[in-house]
PDB file of C-alpha atoms in Angstrom:
ATOM      1  CA  MET A   1       3.078 -12.182 -37.796  1.00 47.00           C
ATOM      2  CA  VAL A   2      -0.636 -11.442 -39.425  1.00 57.00           C
ATOM      3  CA  LYS A   3      -2.394 -15.022 -39.448  1.00 76.00           C
ATOM      4  CA  ARG A   4      -1.501 -17.583 -42.285  1.00 93.00           C
ATOM      5  CA  PHE A   5      -1.408 -20.903 -42.436  1.00 97.00           C
ATOM      6  CA  VAL A   6       1.677 -23.000 -40.711  1.00 96.00           C
ATOM      7  CA  LEU A   7       3.573 -25.756 -42.796  1.00 97.00           C
ATOM      8  CA  GLN A   8       6.595 -27.460 -40.206  1.00 97.00           C
ATOM      9  CA  TRP A   9       8.807 -29.201 -43.206  1.00 97.00           C
ATOM     10  CA  HIS A  10      10.723 -31.800 -42.008  1.00 95.00           C
ATOM     11  CA  LEU A  11      13.921 -31.990 -43.894  1.00 92.00           C
ATOM     12  CA  SER A  12      15.928 -34.951 -43.833  1.00 81.00           C
ATOM     13  CA  GLU A  13      19.641 -34.864 -42.671  1.00 69.00           C
ATOM     14  CA  ASN A  14      22.792 -36.216 -43.538  1.00 62.00           C
ATOM     15  CA  CYS A  15      24.599 -35.615 -40.721  1.00 59.00           C
ATOM     16  CA  ASN A  16      24.624 -37.423 -37.805  1.00 54.00           C
ATOM     17  CA  LEU A  17      23.126 -35.034 -34.633  1.00 54.00           C
ATOM     18  CA  LYS A  18      21.335 -36.489 -31.835  1.00 53.00           C
ATOM     19  CA  CYS A  19      19.328 -34.916 -28.681  1.00 54.00           C
ATOM     20  CA  LEU A  20      17.165 -36.950 -26.049  1.00 52.00           C
ATOM     21  CA  HIS A  21      14.333 -36.065 -26.446  1.00 55.00           C
ATOM     22  CA  CYS A  22      13.964 -35.279 -30.409  1.00 57.00           C
ATOM     23  CA  TYR A  23      10.229 -35.531 -31.777  1.00 50.00           C
ATOM     24  CA  GLN A  24      10.921 -38.051 -34.645  1.00 49.00           C
ATOM     25  CA  GLU A  25      13.775 -40.016 -32.725  1.00 49.00           C
ATOM     26  CA  SER A  26      11.963 -43.490 -33.538  1.00 49.00           C
ATOM     27  CA  HIS A  27      11.405 -42.635 -37.422  1.00 49.00           C
ATOM     28  CA  GLN A  28      13.217 -43.715 -39.991  1.00 56.00           C
ATOM     29  CA  PRO A  29      14.742 -41.397 -42.347  1.00 60.00           C
ATOM     30  CA  MET A  30      13.998 -41.007 -45.866  1.00 72.00           C
ATOM     31  CA  GLN A  31      16.033 -38.623 -48.725  1.00 79.00           C
ATOM     32  CA  LEU A  32      14.471 -37.157 -50.625  1.00 91.00           C
ATOM     33  CA  ASN A  33      14.889 -35.939 -54.067  1.00 94.00           C
ATOM     34  CA  TYR A  34      14.942 -32.511 -55.051  1.00 96.00           C
ATOM     35  CA  GLU A  35      12.129 -32.617 -57.048  1.00 97.00           C
ATOM     36  CA  GLN A  36       9.878 -34.573 -54.859  1.00 97.00           C
ATOM     37  CA  LEU A  37      10.455 -31.380 -52.098  1.00 97.00           C
ATOM     38  CA  VAL A  38       9.368 -29.024 -55.093  1.00 98.00           C
ATOM     39  CA  ASP A  39       6.178 -31.500 -54.957  1.00 98.00           C
ATOM     40  CA  ILE A  40       5.574 -30.386 -51.680  1.00 98.00           C
ATOM     41  CA  TYR A  41       6.051 -26.836 -51.792  1.00 98.00           C
ATOM     42  CA  GLU A  42       4.124 -26.681 -55.206  1.00 98.00           C
ATOM     43  CA  GLN A  43       1.474 -28.642 -52.990  1.00 98.00           C
ATOM     44  CA  PHE A  44       1.377 -26.644 -50.158  1.00 98.00           C
ATOM     45  CA  LYS A  45       0.573 -23.325 -52.193  1.00 98.00           C
ATOM     46  CA  GLU A  46      -2.369 -25.242 -53.855  1.00 98.00           C
ATOM     47  CA  LEU A  47      -3.324 -25.384 -50.188  1.00 98.00           C
ATOM     48  CA  LEU A  48      -2.685 -22.013 -49.350  1.00 98.00           C
ATOM     49  CA  LYS A  49      -4.349 -20.835 -52.764  1.00 97.00           C
ATOM     50  CA  LYS A  50      -7.841 -22.886 -52.228  1.00 97.00           C
ATOM     51  CA  LEU A  51      -8.340 -21.829 -48.630  1.00 97.00           C
ATOM     52  CA  LYS A  52      -7.367 -17.792 -49.590  1.00 97.00           C
ATOM     53  CA  MET A  53      -4.824 -17.651 -47.201  1.00 97.00           C
ATOM     54  CA  LYS A  54      -1.233 -16.630 -46.814  1.00 97.00           C
ATOM     55  CA  GLY A  55       1.356 -19.171 -45.349  1.00 98.00           C
ATOM     56  CA  HIS A  56       4.219 -19.719 -43.676  1.00 98.00           C
ATOM     57  CA  ILE A  57       7.479 -22.632 -43.030  1.00 98.00           C
ATOM     58  CA  ASN A  58       8.853 -23.547 -40.527  1.00 98.00           C
ATOM     59  CA  ILE A  59      12.107 -25.035 -41.356  1.00 97.00           C
ATOM     60  CA  THR A  60      13.188 -28.005 -39.541  1.00 95.00           C
ATOM     61  CA  GLY A  61      14.787 -31.418 -39.263  1.00 87.00           C
ATOM     62  CA  GLY A  62      16.245 -33.759 -37.990  1.00 83.00           C
ATOM     63  CA  GLU A  63      18.784 -30.244 -38.487  1.00 93.00           C
ATOM     64  CA  PRO A  64      17.635 -28.593 -41.658  1.00 94.00           C
ATOM     65  CA  LEU A  65      21.053 -27.101 -42.294  1.00 95.00           C
ATOM     66  CA  CYS A  66      22.738 -31.019 -42.855  1.00 93.00           C
ATOM     67  CA  ASN A  67      19.879 -30.924 -45.792  1.00 93.00           C
ATOM     68  CA  PRO A  68      21.977 -30.592 -49.323  1.00 93.00           C
ATOM     69  CA  TYR A  69      18.798 -28.657 -51.122  1.00 96.00           C
ATOM     70  CA  LEU A  70      17.880 -26.829 -48.088  1.00 96.00           C
ATOM     71  CA  PHE A  71      18.553 -23.497 -49.872  1.00 97.00           C
ATOM     72  CA  LYS A  72      16.816 -24.439 -53.409  1.00 97.00           C
ATOM     73  CA  ILE A  73      14.282 -25.182 -50.958  1.00 97.00           C
ATOM     74  CA  LEU A  74      14.447 -21.152 -49.452  1.00 98.00           C
ATOM     75  CA  ASN A  75      15.228 -20.122 -53.382  1.00 97.00           C
ATOM     76  CA  LEU A  76      11.822 -20.960 -54.066  1.00 96.00           C
ATOM     77  CA  ILE A  77      10.242 -19.130 -50.793  1.00 97.00           C
ATOM     78  CA  LYS A  78      12.217 -16.273 -51.709  1.00 96.00           C
ATOM     79  CA  LYS A  79      10.057 -15.638 -55.188  1.00 95.00           C
ATOM     80  CA  ASN A  80       6.965 -15.998 -53.307  1.00 94.00           C
ATOM     81  CA  GLN A  81       7.764 -14.325 -50.454  1.00 92.00           C
ATOM     82  CA  ASP A  82       4.525 -11.978 -50.924  1.00 94.00           C
ATOM     83  CA  LEU A  83       2.379 -15.363 -49.965  1.00 96.00           C
ATOM     84  CA  ILE A  84       4.715 -17.213 -48.057  1.00 97.00           C
ATOM     85  CA  THR A  85       7.034 -16.151 -45.051  1.00 97.00           C
ATOM     86  CA  PHE A  86       9.770 -19.055 -43.248  1.00 98.00           C
ATOM     87  CA  SER A  87      11.665 -19.379 -40.530  1.00 98.00           C
ATOM     88  CA  ILE A  88      14.205 -22.301 -39.830  1.00 98.00           C
ATOM     89  CA  LEU A  89      14.363 -23.930 -36.491  1.00 97.00           C
ATOM     90  CA  THR A  90      18.029 -25.268 -35.717  1.00 96.00           C
ATOM     91  CA  ASN A  91      19.744 -26.718 -33.455  1.00 94.00           C
ATOM     92  CA  GLY A  92      22.241 -23.159 -33.739  1.00 95.00           C
ATOM     93  CA  THR A  93      25.419 -25.459 -33.607  1.00 95.00           C
ATOM     94  CA  LEU A  94      26.191 -25.351 -37.754  1.00 96.00           C
ATOM     95  CA  ILE A  95      25.468 -21.377 -37.906  1.00 97.00           C
ATOM     96  CA  THR A  96      28.738 -20.093 -38.914  1.00 98.00           C
ATOM     97  CA  GLU A  97      29.422 -16.854 -40.287  1.00 98.00           C
ATOM     98  CA  ASP A  98      29.311 -17.889 -43.899  1.00 98.00           C
ATOM     99  CA  ILE A  99      25.572 -19.495 -43.335  1.00 98.00           C
ATOM    100  CA  ALA A 100      24.372 -16.728 -41.120  1.00 98.00           C
ATOM    101  CA  LYS A 101      24.971 -14.337 -44.400  1.00 98.00           C
ATOM    102  CA  LYS A 102      23.603 -16.936 -46.880  1.00 98.00           C
ATOM    103  CA  ILE A 103      20.598 -17.214 -44.748  1.00 98.00           C
ATOM    104  CA  LYS A 104      20.097 -13.504 -44.475  1.00 98.00           C
ATOM    105  CA  ASP A 105      19.957 -13.252 -47.934  1.00 97.00           C
ATOM    106  CA  TYR A 106      16.471 -15.222 -48.033  1.00 97.00           C
ATOM    107  CA  ASN A 107      15.152 -12.268 -45.639  1.00 96.00           C
ATOM    108  CA  PRO A 108      13.929 -15.488 -42.911  1.00 98.00           C
ATOM    109  CA  TYR A 109      11.031 -14.502 -40.343  1.00 97.00           C
ATOM    110  CA  TYR A 110      13.828 -15.432 -36.875  1.00 98.00           C
ATOM    111  CA  VAL A 111      15.780 -18.212 -36.735  1.00 98.00           C
ATOM    112  CA  GLN A 112      15.308 -20.619 -33.448  1.00 98.00           C
ATOM    113  CA  VAL A 113      17.638 -21.992 -32.068  1.00 98.00           C
ATOM    114  CA  SER A 114      17.135 -25.070 -28.980  1.00 96.00           C
ATOM    115  CA  LEU A 115      19.142 -24.838 -25.286  1.00 97.00           C
ATOM    116  CA  GLU A 116      18.193 -26.960 -22.654  1.00 97.00           C
ATOM    117  CA  GLY A 117      19.353 -25.365 -19.870  1.00 97.00           C
ATOM    118  CA  SER A 118      23.084 -24.854 -18.022  1.00 97.00           C
ATOM    119  CA  LYS A 119      26.318 -25.868 -20.225  1.00 97.00           C
ATOM    120  CA  LYS A 120      26.303 -29.316 -18.363  1.00 97.00           C
ATOM    121  CA  THR A 121      22.195 -30.394 -18.573  1.00 97.00           C
ATOM    122  CA  ASN A 122      22.366 -28.483 -21.998  1.00 96.00           C
ATOM    123  CA  ASP A 123      25.542 -30.998 -23.486  1.00 96.00           C
ATOM    124  CA  TYR A 124      23.724 -34.143 -21.856  1.00 94.00           C
ATOM    125  CA  ILE A 125      20.796 -33.629 -23.581  1.00 92.00           C
ATOM    126  CA  ARG A 126      22.696 -32.122 -27.256  1.00 92.00           C
ATOM    127  CA  GLY A 127      26.159 -32.755 -26.808  1.00 92.00           C
ATOM    128  CA  LYS A 128      29.413 -32.401 -25.765  1.00 94.00           C
ATOM    129  CA  GLY A 129      30.514 -28.904 -27.049  1.00 95.00           C
ATOM    130  CA  THR A 130      26.775 -27.585 -28.409  1.00 96.00           C
ATOM    131  CA  TYR A 131      26.251 -25.317 -25.131  1.00 97.00           C
ATOM    132  CA  ASP A 132      29.637 -23.020 -26.961  1.00 97.00           C
ATOM    133  CA  LYS A 133      28.908 -23.695 -30.361  1.00 97.00           C
ATOM    134  CA  ILE A 134      25.112 -22.266 -30.065  1.00 97.00           C
ATOM    135  CA  ALA A 135      26.649 -19.095 -29.121  1.00 98.00           C
ATOM    136  CA  GLN A 136      28.574 -18.687 -32.004  1.00 98.00           C
ATOM    137  CA  GLY A 137      26.020 -19.719 -33.833  1.00 98.00           C
ATOM    138  CA  ILE A 138      23.583 -17.112 -32.037  1.00 98.00           C
ATOM    139  CA  VAL A 139      26.557 -14.582 -32.545  1.00 98.00           C
ATOM    140  CA  ASN A 140      27.035 -14.879 -35.975  1.00 98.00           C
ATOM    141  CA  LEU A 141      23.160 -14.912 -36.720  1.00 98.00           C
ATOM    142  CA  LYS A 142      23.099 -11.389 -34.953  1.00 98.00           C
ATOM    143  CA  LYS A 143      25.723 -10.052 -37.036  1.00 98.00           C
ATOM    144  CA  GLN A 144      23.469 -10.160 -39.866  1.00 98.00           C
ATOM    145  CA  ASP A 145      20.275  -8.788 -38.211  1.00 98.00           C
ATOM    146  CA  ILE A 146      18.261 -11.858 -37.875  1.00 98.00           C
ATOM    147  CA  PHE A 147      15.688 -12.183 -35.095  1.00 98.00           C
ATOM    148  CA  THR A 148      16.693 -14.852 -33.006  1.00 98.00           C
ATOM    149  CA  SER A 149      14.931 -17.006 -30.632  1.00 98.00           C
ATOM    150  CA  ILE A 150      15.982 -19.555 -28.540  1.00 98.00           C
ATOM    151  CA  SER A 151      13.581 -22.673 -27.525  1.00 97.00           C
ATOM    152  CA  PHE A 152      13.742 -24.366 -24.170  1.00 97.00           C
ATOM    153  CA  THR A 153      11.795 -27.974 -23.789  1.00 96.00           C
ATOM    154  CA  ALA A 154      10.704 -28.350 -20.131  1.00 96.00           C
ATOM    155  CA  THR A 155      11.475 -31.731 -18.603  1.00 95.00           C
ATOM    156  CA  LYS A 156      11.649 -33.012 -15.286  1.00 95.00           C
ATOM    157  CA  LEU A 157      15.656 -32.760 -15.452  1.00 94.00           C
ATOM    158  CA  ASN A 158      15.473 -29.299 -16.605  1.00 97.00           C
ATOM    159  CA  TYR A 159      12.947 -27.259 -16.038  1.00 97.00           C
ATOM    160  CA  LYS A 160      14.000 -25.063 -13.312  1.00 98.00           C
ATOM    161  CA  GLU A 161      17.153 -24.198 -15.295  1.00 98.00           C
ATOM    162  CA  PHE A 162      14.738 -21.483 -17.113  1.00 98.00           C
ATOM    163  CA  PRO A 163      16.374 -18.746 -15.544  1.00 98.00           C
ATOM    164  CA  LYS A 164      20.112 -19.746 -16.829  1.00 98.00           C
ATOM    165  CA  VAL A 165      18.251 -19.733 -20.557  1.00 98.00           C
ATOM    166  CA  VAL A 166      17.269 -16.022 -20.277  1.00 98.00           C
ATOM    167  CA  LYS A 167      20.849 -15.437 -18.345  1.00 97.00           C
ATOM    168  CA  TYR A 168      22.459 -16.325 -21.944  1.00 97.00           C
ATOM    169  CA  ALA A 169      19.991 -15.400 -23.948  1.00 97.00           C
ATOM    170  CA  LYS A 170      20.230 -11.739 -22.429  1.00 97.00           C
ATOM    171  CA  LYS A 171      24.022 -12.097 -22.629  1.00 96.00           C
ATOM    172  CA  TYR A 172      23.818 -12.724 -26.256  1.00 96.00           C
ATOM    173  CA  LYS A 173      21.060 -10.135 -27.048  1.00 96.00           C
ATOM    174  CA  VAL A 174      18.956 -12.901 -28.269  1.00 98.00           C
ATOM    175  CA  ASN A 175      15.189 -11.198 -29.184  1.00 98.00           C
ATOM    176  CA  ASN A 176      12.919 -14.002 -27.990  1.00 97.00           C
ATOM    177  CA  VAL A 177      12.589 -17.241 -25.289  1.00 98.00           C
ATOM    178  CA  TRP A 178      10.107 -19.586 -25.881  1.00 95.00           C
ATOM    179  CA  SER A 179       9.683 -22.700 -24.415  1.00 95.00           C
ATOM    180  CA  ASP A 180       7.092 -25.781 -23.976  1.00 92.00           C
ATOM    181  CA  ARG A 181       6.339 -28.999 -22.220  1.00 94.00           C
ATOM    182  CA  TYR A 182       8.272 -32.558 -23.412  1.00 94.00           C
ATOM    183  CA  ILE A 183       6.346 -34.021 -24.765  1.00 93.00           C
ATOM    184  CA  PRO A 184       7.226 -38.400 -25.091  1.00 89.00           C
ATOM    185  CA  LEU A 185       6.719 -39.462 -28.332  1.00 81.00           C
ATOM    186  CA  GLY A 186       8.827 -42.457 -30.333  1.00 71.00           C
ATOM    187  CA  ASP A 187       9.671 -45.758 -28.987  1.00 63.00           C
ATOM    188  CA  LEU A 188      12.436 -44.076 -26.571  1.00 60.00           C
ATOM    189  CA  ALA A 189      10.765 -41.457 -25.004  1.00 64.00           C
ATOM    190  CA  ASP A 190      10.332 -41.444 -21.272  1.00 77.00           C
ATOM    191  CA  LYS A 191       6.675 -40.578 -19.579  1.00 80.00           C
ATOM    192  CA  ASN A 192       8.610 -39.896 -16.715  1.00 85.00           C
ATOM    193  CA  MET A 193      10.630 -37.063 -18.491  1.00 90.00           C
ATOM    194  CA  ALA A 194       7.665 -34.649 -18.721  1.00 91.00           C
ATOM    195  CA  LEU A 195       6.179 -32.475 -16.585  1.00 93.00           C
ATOM    196  CA  ASN A 196       3.121 -33.231 -13.761  1.00 91.00           C
ATOM    197  CA  TYR A 197       0.502 -30.973 -12.305  1.00 90.00           C
ATOM    198  CA  LYS A 198       2.768 -29.637  -9.871  1.00 94.00           C
ATOM    199  CA  GLN A 199       5.791 -28.980 -11.651  1.00 95.00           C
ATOM    200  CA  THR A 200       3.999 -27.998 -14.276  1.00 94.00           C
ATOM    201  CA  ARG A 201       2.787 -25.199 -12.056  1.00 93.00           C
ATOM    202  CA  GLU A 202       5.915 -24.253 -10.041  1.00 96.00           C
ATOM    203  CA  TYR A 203       7.543 -24.504 -14.473  1.00 96.00           C
ATOM    204  CA  LEU A 204       4.941 -21.907 -15.351  1.00 94.00           C
ATOM    205  CA  THR A 205       5.638 -19.684 -12.116  1.00 95.00           C
ATOM    206  CA  ILE A 206       9.266 -19.664 -12.855  1.00 97.00           C
ATOM    207  CA  MET A 207       8.818 -18.424 -16.218  1.00 96.00           C
ATOM    208  CA  ASN A 208       6.549 -15.400 -15.381  1.00 95.00           C
ATOM    209  CA  LYS A 209       8.785 -14.334 -12.683  1.00 96.00           C
ATOM    210  CA  GLU A 210      12.121 -13.910 -15.069  1.00 97.00           C
ATOM    211  CA  ARG A 211       9.154 -12.345 -17.623  1.00 95.00           C
ATOM    212  CA  ASN A 212       8.305 -10.072 -14.990  1.00 94.00           C
ATOM    213  CA  LYS A 213      11.861  -9.063 -14.624  1.00 95.00           C
ATOM    214  CA  LEU A 214      12.917  -8.504 -18.160  1.00 95.00           C
ATOM    215  CA  MET A 215       9.673  -6.170 -17.995  1.00 92.00           C
ATOM    216  CA  LYS A 216      11.318  -4.105 -15.875  1.00 93.00           C
ATOM    217  CA  LEU A 217      14.796  -3.132 -17.379  1.00 91.00           C
ATOM    218  CA  LYS A 218      15.629  -0.709 -19.189  1.00 89.00           C
ATOM    219  CA  ASN A 219      17.315  -1.486 -22.835  1.00 87.00           C
ATOM    220  CA  ASN A 220      16.395  -4.796 -22.465  1.00 90.00           C
ATOM    221  CA  HIS A 221      16.927  -6.393 -25.479  1.00 90.00           C
ATOM    222  CA  THR A 222      14.941 -10.211 -25.105  1.00 96.00           C
ATOM    223  CA  THR A 223      11.185 -10.613 -24.575  1.00 96.00           C
ATOM    224  CA  ILE A 224       9.797 -14.001 -23.006  1.00 95.00           C
ATOM    225  CA  SER A 225       6.951 -15.444 -25.325  1.00 93.00           C
ATOM    226  CA  MET A 226       4.235 -16.977 -23.179  1.00 91.00           C
ATOM    227  CA  TYR A 227       1.156 -18.132 -24.676  1.00 86.00           C
ATOM    228  CA  ARG A 228       1.103 -21.517 -25.192  1.00 86.00           C
ATOM    229  CA  ALA A 229      -0.690 -23.790 -23.490  1.00 87.00           C
ATOM    230  CA  LEU A 230      -1.853 -23.140 -20.104  1.00 89.00           C
ATOM    231  CA  GLN A 231       1.037 -20.065 -19.784  1.00 88.00           C
ATOM    232  CA  PHE A 232      -1.599 -17.267 -20.367  1.00 83.00           C
ATOM    233  CA  GLN A 233      -3.117 -18.634 -16.247  1.00 81.00           C
ATOM    234  CA  MET A 234       0.285 -16.596 -15.547  1.00 85.00           C
ATOM    235  CA  THR A 235       0.119 -13.522 -17.431  1.00 83.00           C
ATOM    236  CA  ASN A 236      -3.188 -13.150 -18.211  1.00 75.00           C
ATOM    237  CA  ASP A 237      -2.311 -12.342 -22.080  1.00 75.00           C
ATOM    238  CA  PHE A 238      -4.728 -14.766 -23.805  1.00 68.00           C
ATOM    239  CA  ALA A 239      -5.655 -17.761 -24.064  1.00 62.00           C
ATOM    240  CA  TYR A 240      -3.876 -20.599 -26.048  1.00 77.00           C
ATOM    241  CA  GLY A 241      -5.598 -22.762 -28.613  1.00 81.00           C
ATOM    242  CA  CYS A 242      -3.897 -25.539 -30.432  1.00 88.00           C
ATOM    243  CA  THR A 243      -4.349 -24.796 -33.662  1.00 92.00           C
ATOM    244  CA  ALA A 244      -2.876 -28.498 -35.538  1.00 94.00           C
ATOM    245  CA  GLY A 245      -5.219 -29.782 -38.042  1.00 95.00           C
ATOM    246  CA  ASP A 246      -6.440 -26.316 -38.678  1.00 95.00           C
ATOM    247  CA  THR A 247      -4.390 -23.519 -39.682  1.00 96.00           C
ATOM    248  CA  LEU A 248      -1.210 -26.165 -38.601  1.00 97.00           C
ATOM    249  CA  LEU A 249      -0.247 -29.038 -40.593  1.00 98.00           C
ATOM    250  CA  THR A 250       3.612 -31.141 -40.955  1.00 98.00           C
ATOM    251  CA  VAL A 251       5.122 -32.916 -43.457  1.00 97.00           C
ATOM    252  CA  MET A 252       7.649 -35.136 -42.036  1.00 95.00           C
ATOM    253  CA  GLU A 253      11.191 -35.989 -44.123  1.00 92.00           C
ATOM    254  CA  ASN A 254       9.401 -38.825 -46.373  1.00 94.00           C
ATOM    255  CA  GLY A 255       6.193 -36.927 -47.510  1.00 96.00           C
ATOM    256  CA  ASP A 256       3.743 -37.872 -44.218  1.00 97.00           C
ATOM    257  CA  LEU A 257       1.725 -35.700 -43.248  1.00 98.00           C
ATOM    258  CA  VAL A 258       0.563 -35.066 -39.426  1.00 97.00           C
ATOM    259  CA  PRO A 259      -0.900 -32.626 -37.837  1.00 96.00           C
ATOM    260  CA  CYS A 260       1.916 -31.713 -36.200  1.00 94.00           C
ATOM    261  CA  ARG A 261       5.457 -32.792 -35.109  1.00 91.00           C
ATOM    262  CA  ARG A 262       3.969 -33.159 -32.038  1.00 91.00           C
ATOM    263  CA  MET A 263       0.947 -35.263 -32.946  1.00 92.00           C
ATOM    264  CA  PRO A 264       2.222 -37.777 -34.957  1.00 89.00           C
ATOM    265  CA  ILE A 265      -0.586 -39.296 -36.172  1.00 94.00           C
ATOM    266  CA  VAL A 266      -0.557 -39.820 -40.062  1.00 96.00           C
ATOM    267  CA  ILE A 267      -2.909 -39.149 -42.208  1.00 97.00           C
ATOM    268  CA  GLY A 268      -1.443 -40.113 -45.500  1.00 98.00           C
ATOM    269  CA  ASN A 269       1.169 -39.354 -47.910  1.00 97.00           C
ATOM    270  CA  LEU A 270       1.947 -36.725 -50.339  1.00 98.00           C
ATOM    271  CA  PHE A 271       3.082 -38.600 -53.057  1.00 97.00           C
ATOM    272  CA  GLU A 272       0.320 -40.987 -52.925  1.00 98.00           C
ATOM    273  CA  SER A 273      -2.713 -37.970 -52.234  1.00 98.00           C
ATOM    274  CA  LYS A 274      -2.909 -34.254 -52.667  1.00 98.00           C
ATOM    275  CA  MET A 275      -2.133 -32.228 -49.308  1.00 98.00           C
ATOM    276  CA  PHE A 276      -5.228 -30.433 -49.420  1.00 98.00           C
ATOM    277  CA  ASP A 277      -6.957 -33.423 -50.457  1.00 98.00           C
ATOM    278  CA  LEU A 278      -5.773 -34.930 -47.082  1.00 98.00           C
ATOM    279  CA  TYR A 279      -6.530 -31.635 -45.229  1.00 98.00           C
ATOM    280  CA  ALA A 280      -9.973 -31.003 -46.484  1.00 98.00           C
ATOM    281  CA  ASN A 281     -11.312 -35.163 -46.185  1.00 98.00           C
ATOM    282  CA  SER A 282      -9.466 -36.594 -43.308  1.00 98.00           C
ATOM    283  CA  GLU A 283     -11.777 -37.485 -40.248  1.00 97.00           C
ATOM    284  CA  LEU A 284      -9.104 -36.839 -37.748  1.00 95.00           C
ATOM    285  CA  LEU A 285      -7.983 -33.087 -39.088  1.00 96.00           C
ATOM    286  CA  LYS A 286     -12.055 -32.390 -39.673  1.00 96.00           C
ATOM    287  CA  GLU A 287     -12.386 -33.308 -35.851  1.00 93.00           C
ATOM    288  CA  LEU A 288      -9.328 -31.624 -34.255  1.00 93.00           C
ATOM    289  CA  ARG A 289     -11.248 -28.793 -36.451  1.00 94.00           C
ATOM    290  CA  ARG A 290     -14.262 -28.996 -34.488  1.00 92.00           C
ATOM    291  CA  LYS A 291     -12.290 -27.999 -31.528  1.00 89.00           C
ATOM    292  CA  LYS A 292     -13.645 -29.934 -29.404  1.00 89.00           C
ATOM    293  CA  ILE A 293     -13.706 -29.547 -25.081  1.00 90.00           C
ATOM    294  CA  PRO A 294     -13.273 -32.062 -22.790  1.00 91.00           C
ATOM    295  CA  ASP A 295     -15.805 -32.979 -20.775  1.00 90.00           C
ATOM    296  CA  GLU A 296     -13.677 -32.037 -17.604  1.00 90.00           C
ATOM    297  CA  CYS A 297     -12.978 -28.085 -19.273  1.00 90.00           C
ATOM    298  CA  SER A 298     -17.232 -27.682 -19.996  1.00 88.00           C
ATOM    299  CA  ASP A 299     -17.185 -25.119 -17.284  1.00 89.00           C
ATOM    300  CA  CYS A 300     -13.719 -23.897 -17.683  1.00 88.00           C
ATOM    301  CA  GLU A 301     -14.120 -19.794 -18.538  1.00 86.00           C
ATOM    302  CA  HIS A 302     -11.150 -20.271 -20.638  1.00 85.00           C
ATOM    303  CA  SER A 303     -12.616 -23.431 -22.549  1.00 87.00           C
ATOM    304  CA  GLU A 304     -13.751 -22.202 -25.483  1.00 85.00           C
ATOM    305  CA  MET A 305      -9.777 -20.679 -26.512  1.00 85.00           C
ATOM    306  CA  CYS A 306      -7.933 -22.999 -24.790  1.00 87.00           C
ATOM    307  CA  HIS A 307     -10.279 -26.568 -25.840  1.00 89.00           C
ATOM    308  CA  GLY A 308      -8.186 -28.627 -23.345  1.00 90.00           C
ATOM    309  CA  GLY A 309      -4.795 -27.263 -23.268  1.00 89.00           C
ATOM    310  CA  LEU A 310      -2.055 -29.413 -25.371  1.00 90.00           C
ATOM    311  CA  LYS A 311      -3.377 -32.407 -27.672  1.00 90.00           C
ATOM    312  CA  CYS A 312      -0.313 -33.276 -28.190  1.00 91.00           C
ATOM    313  CA  LEU A 313       0.514 -34.329 -24.726  1.00 91.00           C
ATOM    314  CA  THR A 314      -2.513 -35.594 -23.925  1.00 89.00           C
ATOM    315  CA  TYR A 315      -2.216 -38.247 -26.829  1.00 90.00           C
ATOM    316  CA  ALA A 316       1.044 -38.528 -25.522  1.00 90.00           C
ATOM    317  CA  ILE A 317      -0.044 -39.728 -22.526  1.00 88.00           C
ATOM    318  CA  TYR A 318      -3.643 -40.912 -22.287  1.00 87.00           C
ATOM    319  CA  ASN A 319      -3.804 -41.697 -25.903  1.00 88.00           C
ATOM    320  CA  ASN A 320      -6.523 -39.680 -26.380  1.00 88.00           C
ATOM    321  CA  LEU A 321      -6.888 -36.110 -27.990  1.00 88.00           C
ATOM    322  CA  ASN A 322     -10.602 -35.406 -25.952  1.00 88.00           C
ATOM    323  CA  HIS A 323      -8.271 -35.427 -22.349  1.00 90.00           C
ATOM    324  CA  LYS A 324      -8.230 -32.343 -19.682  1.00 91.00           C
ATOM    325  CA  ASP A 325      -4.787 -31.005 -20.293  1.00 91.00           C
ATOM    326  CA  VAL A 326      -2.571 -32.911 -17.368  1.00 89.00           C
ATOM    327  CA  GLY A 327      -0.958 -29.544 -15.966  1.00 89.00           C
ATOM    328  CA  CYS A 328      -3.772 -27.538 -15.844  1.00 88.00           C
ATOM    329  CA  ASN A 329      -4.978 -26.008 -12.188  1.00 79.00           C
ATOM    330  CA  VAL A 330      -8.248 -25.355 -12.887  1.00 78.00           C
ATOM    331  CA  ASN A 331     -11.049 -27.341 -11.164  1.00 69.00           C
TER     332      ASN A 331
END
């Protein structure tokens, strides 16, 4: 994708779907009306116009397919598809053949579904029966030739099961598998679920091993993306740099603006201030755009790109945005 300004847009939902590590599990849902959603969309268009950039929207939730206005929002985006592309981030359990056909009509950049390991582990985290429902959802998406990605969130509970996720992806001809580490946020968050330094290193080694195995296969339909924080240390592809507050913002379901869905620091509310004004004037966002390098990383050859690693994780663990990533192995 050409570099675009990314908006992660959380739509409220009217169905009760639970997950042990949803990033906004303690957030109070609020059902906005359609006119309010249009206002948010228009504010994003204004931001793009003033920054002279094109945009991309990741529509997520909760579960976005539960939102009654989802397809009306997609209609708005379709009218401006030369300016804004979109993707849907879903748990995958609600994607029937008819839903997949409707999504296809709007030309998504991709649809991302979540899988957390083996059937036993996934259903423990995401609910009984979801493992099989996700598979059927993927089948329906692939019938429509929709680029489909699996997202795997690595915790102490499941990180060794990444190969099982890759096997699942290969079976259903998923286009891409990507993963990031668990961020302990919210009132119910368990910091003990987050990977420590040793586990992070082992996890990245597992990922890279699976990636290399896939690259050697003929007629393989699946790739593994390793461009997130610290993953470049294993692949030598390129260094990751956090874009939160720079070319990435998140709108919560009540209109609150935060730098990233995994960095829930409220900048303001879009029904009280305009998105561009918040982007331009927030001291926190200005600080994030300065991309300060933590003192511990000042001598590192990767620091100009990496900027210390996963900012949201250091914030969750240390309550500090300028701390070296807890999983980094570089001295």
